Amino acid sequence: MIYRNKMKFRNYFLLFIFILGAFSCAQLPSKKIPKTFTEDDDYGLIVGTFALGAQKPKYQSYKLNLINISEESGLNNEMKIIIAPKINNKKQMECDNVDGKKAIFYFAIRRPKGEYEFKEIMGYLPDVYGEHYVTITSEYPFPSYDVEPGKITYVGEVFLDEKRRKIKCGSQKERDISFLKEKYPGVNWDLAQ
């Protein structure tokens, strides 16, 4: 009986350690950027950045919801981009790039032809009552983007100023495309529009 309880405890402890390890890792959307992309692709590529102030993030993770708003779009037309920044031993945020006081996270997603826009940005906060997402709204509507097969649609930078709770969208195309060209040489970044 005692042996069985020890085995149960050991199994639960190992499960706890596994779950803790799985959720404590930084989740960078740049790990999913395709290694190749050409003008012969059947899908288009949506490319952009999510930026945070370089201080400790307020939320444990962030979710950008991208939706296909084309009339001919079918069901299941929503795509989630999840960013889970991690603070390293030096109390710095692990990210893809740093621009001044901004931590930059790159993303690229293959999508079928259509018109897309960001629906919302959500911040994830675990608490004693469970877990919940907080919707972070923008003063201005997000622009929409046309995606064409074999073309790269650069959507720019979505910057979340957590201190002011404001979202700013802007272009950093020169910075971003030069970084991506160096990091992912198998993608024809000259197709970016």
PDB file of C-alpha atoms in Angstrom, residues 4-186:
ATOM      1  CA  ARG A   4       1.598   2.233  -4.393  1.00  0.00           C
ATOM      2  CA  ASN A   5       1.141   5.674  -2.787  1.00  0.00           C
ATOM      3  CA  LYS A   6       4.819   6.487  -3.377  1.00  0.00           C
ATOM      4  CA  MET A   7       4.448   5.509  -7.039  1.00  0.00           C
ATOM      5  CA  LYS A   8       1.326   7.683  -7.399  1.00  0.00           C
ATOM      6  CA  PHE A   9       3.105  10.618  -5.796  1.00  0.00           C
ATOM      7  CA  ARG A  10       6.128  10.123  -8.041  1.00  0.00           C
ATOM      8  CA  ASN A  11       3.945   9.998 -11.159  1.00  0.00           C
ATOM      9  CA  TYR A  12       2.054  13.147 -10.168  1.00  0.00           C
ATOM     10  CA  PHE A  13       5.318  14.895  -9.352  1.00  0.00           C
ATOM     11  CA  LEU A  14       6.815  13.979 -12.739  1.00  0.00           C
ATOM     12  CA  LEU A  15       3.648  15.136 -14.510  1.00  0.00           C
ATOM     13  CA  PHE A  16       3.825  18.445 -12.614  1.00  0.00           C
ATOM     14  CA  ILE A  17       7.490  18.945 -13.597  1.00  0.00           C
ATOM     15  CA  PHE A  18       6.689  18.169 -17.253  1.00  0.00           C
ATOM     16  CA  ILE A  19       3.770  20.628 -17.350  1.00  0.00           C
ATOM     17  CA  LEU A  20       5.816  23.311 -15.589  1.00  0.00           C
ATOM     18  CA  GLY A  21       8.644  22.881 -18.097  1.00  0.00           C
ATOM     19  CA  ALA A  22       6.308  22.962 -21.067  1.00  0.00           C
ATOM     20  CA  PHE A  23       4.641  26.226 -20.019  1.00  0.00           C
ATOM     21  CA  SER A  24       7.746  28.035 -18.796  1.00  0.00           C
ATOM     22  CA  CYS A  25       9.408  28.045 -22.222  1.00  0.00           C
ATOM     23  CA  ALA A  26       9.278  31.160 -24.349  1.00  0.00           C
ATOM     24  CA  GLN A  27       6.978  30.776 -27.313  1.00  0.00           C
ATOM     25  CA  LEU A  28       8.305  32.770 -30.227  1.00  0.00           C
ATOM     26  CA  PRO A  29       6.171  32.820 -33.382  1.00  0.00           C
ATOM     27  CA  SER A  30       9.370  33.242 -35.434  1.00  0.00           C
ATOM     28  CA  LYS A  31      10.091  29.545 -34.864  1.00  0.00           C
ATOM     29  CA  LYS A  32       7.201  28.847 -37.266  1.00  0.00           C
ATOM     30  CA  ILE A  33       8.441  31.097 -40.091  1.00  0.00           C
ATOM     31  CA  PRO A  34       8.707  28.930 -43.213  1.00  0.00           C
ATOM     32  CA  LYS A  35      12.228  28.137 -44.369  1.00  0.00           C
ATOM     33  CA  THR A  36      11.279  28.625 -48.029  1.00  0.00           C
ATOM     34  CA  PHE A  37       8.765  30.700 -49.980  1.00  0.00           C
ATOM     35  CA  THR A  38       8.711  31.575 -53.682  1.00  0.00           C
ATOM     36  CA  GLU A  39       6.371  33.250 -56.139  1.00  0.00           C
ATOM     37  CA  ASP A  40       5.221  29.745 -57.195  1.00  0.00           C
ATOM     38  CA  ASP A  41       3.562  29.084 -53.807  1.00  0.00           C
ATOM     39  CA  ASP A  42      -0.199  28.443 -53.806  1.00  0.00           C
ATOM     40  CA  TYR A  43      -0.585  30.503 -50.633  1.00  0.00           C
ATOM     41  CA  GLY A  44       0.427  34.010 -49.675  1.00  0.00           C
ATOM     42  CA  LEU A  45       2.622  34.886 -46.715  1.00  0.00           C
ATOM     43  CA  ILE A  46       1.592  37.419 -44.055  1.00  0.00           C
ATOM     44  CA  VAL A  47       4.652  38.869 -42.313  1.00  0.00           C
ATOM     45  CA  GLY A  48       4.918  41.350 -39.475  1.00  0.00           C
ATOM     46  CA  THR A  49       6.086  42.053 -35.957  1.00  0.00           C
ATOM     47  CA  PHE A  50       4.597  42.323 -32.505  1.00  0.00           C
ATOM     48  CA  ALA A  51       6.531  44.708 -30.267  1.00  0.00           C
ATOM     49  CA  LEU A  52       6.484  45.325 -26.518  1.00  0.00           C
ATOM     50  CA  GLY A  53       8.301  47.827 -24.349  1.00  0.00           C
ATOM     51  CA  ALA A  54      11.557  46.193 -23.249  1.00  0.00           C
ATOM     52  CA  GLN A  55      10.499  46.184 -19.577  1.00  0.00           C
ATOM     53  CA  LYS A  56       9.029  43.080 -17.922  1.00  0.00           C
ATOM     54  CA  PRO A  57       5.807  42.155 -19.755  1.00  0.00           C
ATOM     55  CA  LYS A  58       2.527  42.683 -17.927  1.00  0.00           C
ATOM     56  CA  TYR A  59       0.942  39.499 -19.287  1.00  0.00           C
ATOM     57  CA  GLN A  60       2.246  35.952 -19.377  1.00  0.00           C
ATOM     58  CA  SER A  61       1.366  35.625 -23.055  1.00  0.00           C
ATOM     59  CA  TYR A  62      -0.287  37.548 -25.865  1.00  0.00           C
ATOM     60  CA  LYS A  63      -2.639  36.392 -28.592  1.00  0.00           C
ATOM     61  CA  LEU A  64      -3.181  38.265 -31.859  1.00  0.00           C
ATOM     62  CA  ASN A  65      -6.314  37.124 -33.654  1.00  0.00           C
ATOM     63  CA  LEU A  66      -6.097  37.431 -37.432  1.00  0.00           C
ATOM     64  CA  ILE A  67      -9.310  36.853 -39.399  1.00  0.00           C
ATOM     65  CA  ASN A  68     -10.181  36.454 -43.054  1.00  0.00           C
ATOM     66  CA  ILE A  69     -12.841  39.092 -43.782  1.00  0.00           C
ATOM     67  CA  SER A  70     -13.307  38.165 -47.457  1.00  0.00           C
ATOM     68  CA  GLU A  71     -16.881  37.418 -48.483  1.00  0.00           C
ATOM     69  CA  GLU A  72     -15.874  34.058 -49.944  1.00  0.00           C
ATOM     70  CA  SER A  73     -14.039  32.966 -46.796  1.00  0.00           C
ATOM     71  CA  GLY A  74     -15.370  29.778 -45.274  1.00  0.00           C
ATOM     72  CA  LEU A  75     -15.660  28.645 -41.710  1.00  0.00           C
ATOM     73  CA  ASN A  76     -12.593  28.398 -39.493  1.00  0.00           C
ATOM     74  CA  ASN A  77     -11.059  31.557 -40.925  1.00  0.00           C
ATOM     75  CA  GLU A  78      -9.421  32.768 -37.709  1.00  0.00           C
ATOM     76  CA  MET A  79      -5.695  32.420 -37.048  1.00  0.00           C
ATOM     77  CA  LYS A  80      -4.073  32.947 -33.657  1.00  0.00           C
ATOM     78  CA  ILE A  81      -0.521  34.214 -33.251  1.00  0.00           C
ATOM     79  CA  ILE A  82       0.697  33.447 -29.723  1.00  0.00           C
ATOM     80  CA  ILE A  83       3.667  35.196 -28.130  1.00  0.00           C
ATOM     81  CA  ALA A  84       4.865  34.056 -24.713  1.00  0.00           C
ATOM     82  CA  PRO A  85       7.871  36.188 -23.719  1.00  0.00           C
ATOM     83  CA  LYS A  86      10.269  34.771 -21.184  1.00  0.00           C
ATOM     84  CA  ILE A  87      12.543  36.727 -18.849  1.00  0.00           C
ATOM     85  CA  ASN A  88      16.080  35.293 -18.737  1.00  0.00           C
ATOM     86  CA  ASN A  89      18.620  35.239 -15.867  1.00  0.00           C
ATOM     87  CA  LYS A  90      19.780  38.765 -16.711  1.00  0.00           C
ATOM     88  CA  LYS A  91      16.193  40.046 -16.265  1.00  0.00           C
ATOM     89  CA  GLN A  92      15.929  40.668 -20.009  1.00  0.00           C
ATOM     90  CA  MET A  93      13.048  39.628 -22.227  1.00  0.00           C
ATOM     91  CA  GLU A  94      13.899  36.904 -24.748  1.00  0.00           C
ATOM     92  CA  CYS A  95      12.805  38.098 -28.176  1.00  0.00           C
ATOM     93  CA  ASP A  96      13.884  37.988 -31.835  1.00  0.00           C
ATOM     94  CA  ASN A  97      15.296  41.506 -32.040  1.00  0.00           C
ATOM     95  CA  VAL A  98      15.593  44.722 -30.006  1.00  0.00           C
ATOM     96  CA  ASP A  99      14.951  48.188 -31.414  1.00  0.00           C
ATOM     97  CA  GLY A 100      15.750  50.872 -28.849  1.00  0.00           C
ATOM     98  CA  LYS A 101      13.422  50.125 -25.951  1.00  0.00           C
ATOM     99  CA  LYS A 102      11.224  47.702 -27.896  1.00  0.00           C
ATOM    100  CA  ALA A 103      11.358  43.906 -27.817  1.00  0.00           C
ATOM    101  CA  ILE A 104      10.509  42.643 -31.324  1.00  0.00           C
ATOM    102  CA  PHE A 105       8.772  39.330 -32.107  1.00  0.00           C
ATOM    103  CA  TYR A 106       8.527  38.307 -35.793  1.00  0.00           C
ATOM    104  CA  PHE A 107       5.767  36.208 -37.328  1.00  0.00           C
ATOM    105  CA  ALA A 108       5.002  34.854 -40.803  1.00  0.00           C
ATOM    106  CA  ILE A 109       1.925  32.829 -41.671  1.00  0.00           C
ATOM    107  CA  ARG A 110       0.911  31.098 -44.911  1.00  0.00           C
ATOM    108  CA  ARG A 111      -2.688  31.955 -45.748  1.00  0.00           C
ATOM    109  CA  PRO A 112      -4.976  31.442 -48.749  1.00  0.00           C
ATOM    110  CA  LYS A 113      -5.952  34.366 -50.976  1.00  0.00           C
ATOM    111  CA  GLY A 114      -8.221  36.822 -49.193  1.00  0.00           C
ATOM    112  CA  GLU A 115      -8.562  39.997 -47.197  1.00  0.00           C
ATOM    113  CA  TYR A 116      -7.352  39.815 -43.591  1.00  0.00           C
ATOM    114  CA  GLU A 117      -7.300  42.017 -40.517  1.00  0.00           C
ATOM    115  CA  PHE A 118      -6.377  41.740 -36.871  1.00  0.00           C
ATOM    116  CA  LYS A 119      -9.522  41.340 -34.811  1.00  0.00           C
ATOM    117  CA  GLU A 120      -8.054  41.912 -31.366  1.00  0.00           C
ATOM    118  CA  ILE A 121      -5.066  41.484 -29.098  1.00  0.00           C
ATOM    119  CA  MET A 122      -5.474  39.606 -25.856  1.00  0.00           C
ATOM    120  CA  GLY A 123      -3.215  39.318 -22.814  1.00  0.00           C
ATOM    121  CA  TYR A 124      -3.256  36.118 -20.763  1.00  0.00           C
ATOM    122  CA  LEU A 125      -3.198  36.332 -16.960  1.00  0.00           C
ATOM    123  CA  PRO A 126      -3.325  33.297 -14.682  1.00  0.00           C
ATOM    124  CA  ASP A 127      -4.761  34.024 -11.243  1.00  0.00           C
ATOM    125  CA  VAL A 128      -5.999  32.208  -8.140  1.00  0.00           C
ATOM    126  CA  TYR A 129      -9.451  31.731  -9.675  1.00  0.00           C
ATOM    127  CA  GLY A 130      -8.162  30.185 -12.866  1.00  0.00           C
ATOM    128  CA  GLU A 131      -6.965  31.846 -15.991  1.00  0.00           C
ATOM    129  CA  HIS A 132      -8.385  34.514 -18.232  1.00  0.00           C
ATOM    130  CA  TYR A 133      -7.610  36.682 -21.247  1.00  0.00           C
ATOM    131  CA  VAL A 134      -7.853  40.468 -21.144  1.00  0.00           C
ATOM    132  CA  THR A 135      -8.807  42.130 -24.429  1.00  0.00           C
ATOM    133  CA  ILE A 136      -6.550  45.061 -25.258  1.00  0.00           C
ATOM    134  CA  THR A 137      -8.295  47.467 -27.585  1.00  0.00           C
ATOM    135  CA  SER A 138      -6.961  49.947 -30.088  1.00  0.00           C
ATOM    136  CA  GLU A 139      -8.144  53.542 -30.481  1.00  0.00           C
ATOM    137  CA  TYR A 140      -8.169  53.034 -34.231  1.00  0.00           C
ATOM    138  CA  PRO A 141      -9.432  50.118 -36.300  1.00  0.00           C
ATOM    139  CA  PHE A 142      -6.764  47.767 -37.578  1.00  0.00           C
ATOM    140  CA  PRO A 143      -6.079  48.098 -41.303  1.00  0.00           C
ATOM    141  CA  SER A 144      -6.983  45.233 -43.609  1.00  0.00           C
ATOM    142  CA  TYR A 145      -4.471  43.404 -45.820  1.00  0.00           C
ATOM    143  CA  ASP A 146      -4.850  41.647 -49.171  1.00  0.00           C
ATOM    144  CA  VAL A 147      -3.098  38.294 -49.478  1.00  0.00           C
ATOM    145  CA  GLU A 148      -2.262  36.904 -52.928  1.00  0.00           C
ATOM    146  CA  PRO A 149      -0.711  33.521 -53.796  1.00  0.00           C
ATOM    147  CA  GLY A 150       3.061  33.704 -54.218  1.00  0.00           C
ATOM    148  CA  LYS A 151       3.301  37.173 -52.631  1.00  0.00           C
ATOM    149  CA  ILE A 152       4.450  38.366 -49.219  1.00  0.00           C
ATOM    150  CA  THR A 153       2.165  40.844 -47.474  1.00  0.00           C
ATOM    151  CA  TYR A 154       4.067  42.932 -44.938  1.00  0.00           C
ATOM    152  CA  VAL A 155       1.599  44.084 -42.241  1.00  0.00           C
ATOM    153  CA  GLY A 156       4.088  46.186 -40.284  1.00  0.00           C
ATOM    154  CA  GLU A 157       4.634  46.445 -36.565  1.00  0.00           C
ATOM    155  CA  VAL A 158       1.908  46.125 -33.953  1.00  0.00           C
ATOM    156  CA  PHE A 159       3.322  47.875 -30.874  1.00  0.00           C
ATOM    157  CA  LEU A 160       1.672  47.421 -27.490  1.00  0.00           C
ATOM    158  CA  ASP A 161       2.523  50.209 -25.055  1.00  0.00           C
ATOM    159  CA  GLU A 162       1.539  48.444 -21.843  1.00  0.00           C
ATOM    160  CA  LYS A 163       2.063  51.462 -19.594  1.00  0.00           C
ATOM    161  CA  ARG A 164      -0.450  53.541 -21.566  1.00  0.00           C
ATOM    162  CA  ARG A 165      -2.546  50.524 -22.714  1.00  0.00           C
ATOM    163  CA  LYS A 166      -2.298  51.719 -26.307  1.00  0.00           C
ATOM    164  CA  ILE A 167      -1.751  49.852 -29.544  1.00  0.00           C
ATOM    165  CA  LYS A 168       0.130  51.532 -32.374  1.00  0.00           C
ATOM    166  CA  CYS A 169       0.490  50.153 -35.888  1.00  0.00           C
ATOM    167  CA  GLY A 170       3.276  51.328 -38.172  1.00  0.00           C
ATOM    168  CA  SER A 171       5.777  50.271 -40.793  1.00  0.00           C
ATOM    169  CA  GLN A 172       9.319  49.202 -39.994  1.00  0.00           C
ATOM    170  CA  LYS A 173       9.745  47.442 -43.322  1.00  0.00           C
ATOM    171  CA  GLU A 174      13.423  48.253 -43.878  1.00  0.00           C
ATOM    172  CA  ARG A 175      14.389  47.008 -40.392  1.00  0.00           C
ATOM    173  CA  ASP A 176      12.200  43.913 -40.550  1.00  0.00           C
ATOM    174  CA  ILE A 177      12.915  42.710 -44.081  1.00  0.00           C
ATOM    175  CA  SER A 178      16.693  43.130 -43.667  1.00  0.00           C
ATOM    176  CA  PHE A 179      16.550  41.123 -40.412  1.00  0.00           C
ATOM    177  CA  LEU A 180      14.417  38.405 -42.029  1.00  0.00           C
ATOM    178  CA  LYS A 181      16.652  38.219 -45.135  1.00  0.00           C
ATOM    179  CA  GLU A 182      19.626  37.473 -42.913  1.00  0.00           C
ATOM    180  CA  LYS A 183      17.801  35.014 -40.651  1.00  0.00           C
ATOM    181  CA  TYR A 184      15.724  33.176 -43.315  1.00  0.00           C
ATOM    182  CA  PRO A 185      17.677  33.282 -46.610  1.00  0.00           C
ATOM    183  CA  GLY A 186      15.487  30.558 -48.209  1.00  0.00           C
TER     184      GLY A 186
END
